[in-house]
Tab-separated table of C-alpha atoms in Angstrom:
chain	number	residue	atom	x	y	z
Y	1	ARG	CA	-30.296	-4.658	0.221
Y	2	LYS	CA	-29.139	-3.571	-3.184
Y	3	ILE	CA	-30.829	-4.621	-6.393
Y	4	ILE	CA	-28.324	-6.262	-8.681
Y	5	THR	CA	-28.130	-6.847	-12.399
Y	6	SER	CA	-27.256	-10.135	-14.043
Y	7	TYR	CA	-23.907	-8.558	-14.981
Y	8	ARG	CA	-23.126	-7.882	-11.322
Y	9	GLU	CA	-24.103	-11.465	-10.504
Y	10	GLN	CA	-21.500	-12.631	-13.032
Y	11	VAL	CA	-18.903	-10.302	-11.498
Y	12	LEU	CA	-19.754	-11.604	-8.025
Y	13	GLN	CA	-19.365	-15.184	-9.183
Y	14	CYS	CA	-15.842	-14.470	-10.460
Y	15	ALA	CA	-14.906	-12.405	-7.412
Y	16	ARG	CA	-16.089	-15.039	-4.945
Y	17	LEU	CA	-14.030	-17.727	-6.669
Y	18	ILE	CA	-10.949	-15.519	-6.618
Y	19	ARG	CA	-11.532	-14.713	-2.944
Y	20	LYS	CA	-11.823	-18.412	-2.149
Y	21	HIS	CA	-8.925	-19.723	-4.273
Y	22	GLY	CA	-6.592	-16.755	-4.682
Y	23	SER	CA	-5.366	-15.573	-8.085
Y	24	LEU	CA	-7.031	-17.452	-10.938
Y	25	THR	CA	-6.701	-17.607	-14.691
Y	26	THR	CA	-9.457	-16.502	-16.997
Y	27	LYS	CA	-9.569	-20.060	-18.316
Y	28	GLN	CA	-10.253	-21.431	-14.826
Y	29	LEU	CA	-12.986	-18.868	-14.245
Y	30	LYS	CA	-14.656	-19.669	-17.561
Y	31	GLU	CA	-14.637	-23.380	-16.729
Y	32	TRP	CA	-15.792	-23.036	-13.119
Y	33	THR	CA	-18.522	-20.461	-13.771
Y	34	GLY	CA	-19.635	-21.669	-17.188
Y	35	ASN	CA	-19.553	-18.010	-18.200
Y	36	ALA	CA	-18.018	-17.434	-21.633
Y	37	HIS	CA	-17.699	-13.714	-20.797
Y	38	ALA	CA	-15.464	-14.136	-17.730
Y	39	THR	CA	-12.405	-12.816	-19.561
Y	40	GLN	CA	-14.248	-9.686	-20.659
Y	41	ILE	CA	-15.548	-9.088	-17.142
Y	42	LEU	CA	-12.038	-9.193	-15.695
Y	43	GLN	CA	-10.449	-7.132	-18.462
Y	44	ARG	CA	-13.093	-4.399	-18.468
Y	45	ASN	CA	-13.090	-4.343	-14.676
Y	46	TYR	CA	-16.094	-2.011	-14.502
Y	47	TYR	CA	-16.289	-2.061	-10.686
Y	48	GLN	CA	-12.495	-1.923	-10.183
Y	49	TRP	CA	-12.540	-5.212	-8.265
Y	50	PHE	CA	-9.876	-7.078	-10.256
Y	51	GLU	CA	-6.179	-6.609	-10.840
Y	52	ARG	CA	-4.112	-8.313	-13.496
Y	53	VAL	CA	-1.232	-10.264	-11.936
Y	54	SER	CA	0.167	-11.577	-15.213
Y	55	ARG	CA	-1.181	-12.483	-18.621
Y	56	GLY	CA	-4.568	-14.124	-18.072
Y	57	VAL	CA	-4.232	-14.203	-14.249
Y	58	TYR	CA	-6.254	-11.965	-11.948
Y	59	LYS	CA	-6.659	-11.266	-8.248
Y	60	LEU	CA	-8.982	-9.055	-6.208
Y	61	THR	CA	-8.056	-5.444	-5.540
Y	62	GLU	CA	-8.340	-3.914	-2.069
Y	63	HIS	CA	-11.499	-2.202	-3.279
Y	64	GLY	CA	-12.900	-5.561	-4.396
Y	65	GLU	CA	-12.037	-7.128	-1.032
Y	66	LYS	CA	-13.950	-4.349	0.752
Y	67	GLU	CA	-16.975	-4.330	-1.568
Y	68	LEU	CA	-17.494	-8.081	-1.961
Y	69	PRO	CA	-18.820	-8.722	1.593
Y	70	LEU	CA	-21.620	-6.203	0.928
Y	71	TYR	CA	-23.108	-8.785	-1.446
Y	72	ASP	CA	-22.662	-11.925	0.658
Y	73	TYR	CA	-26.418	-12.088	1.192
Y	74	ILE	CA	-26.909	-12.896	-2.509
Y	75	PRO	CA	-26.921	-16.632	-3.192
Y	76	LEU	CA	-25.210	-17.600	-6.440
Y	77	GLU	CA	-25.058	-20.976	-8.108
């Protein structure tokens, strides 16, 4: 098991929602996660998990699709 930071938890929250629902807007992610920093997380894309589809709309990259299951053991609410 990997130790994760609160930042990675926020990234995971966004990534799991995108995996479940497909491409989402930053507005949707802010509302659904309650995280005011969701837009910054997607734009900075530190882990290279997100890809911009159009203005304000993001999807998971192949890399994100491969990495995300490695963290399925972490419960997020």
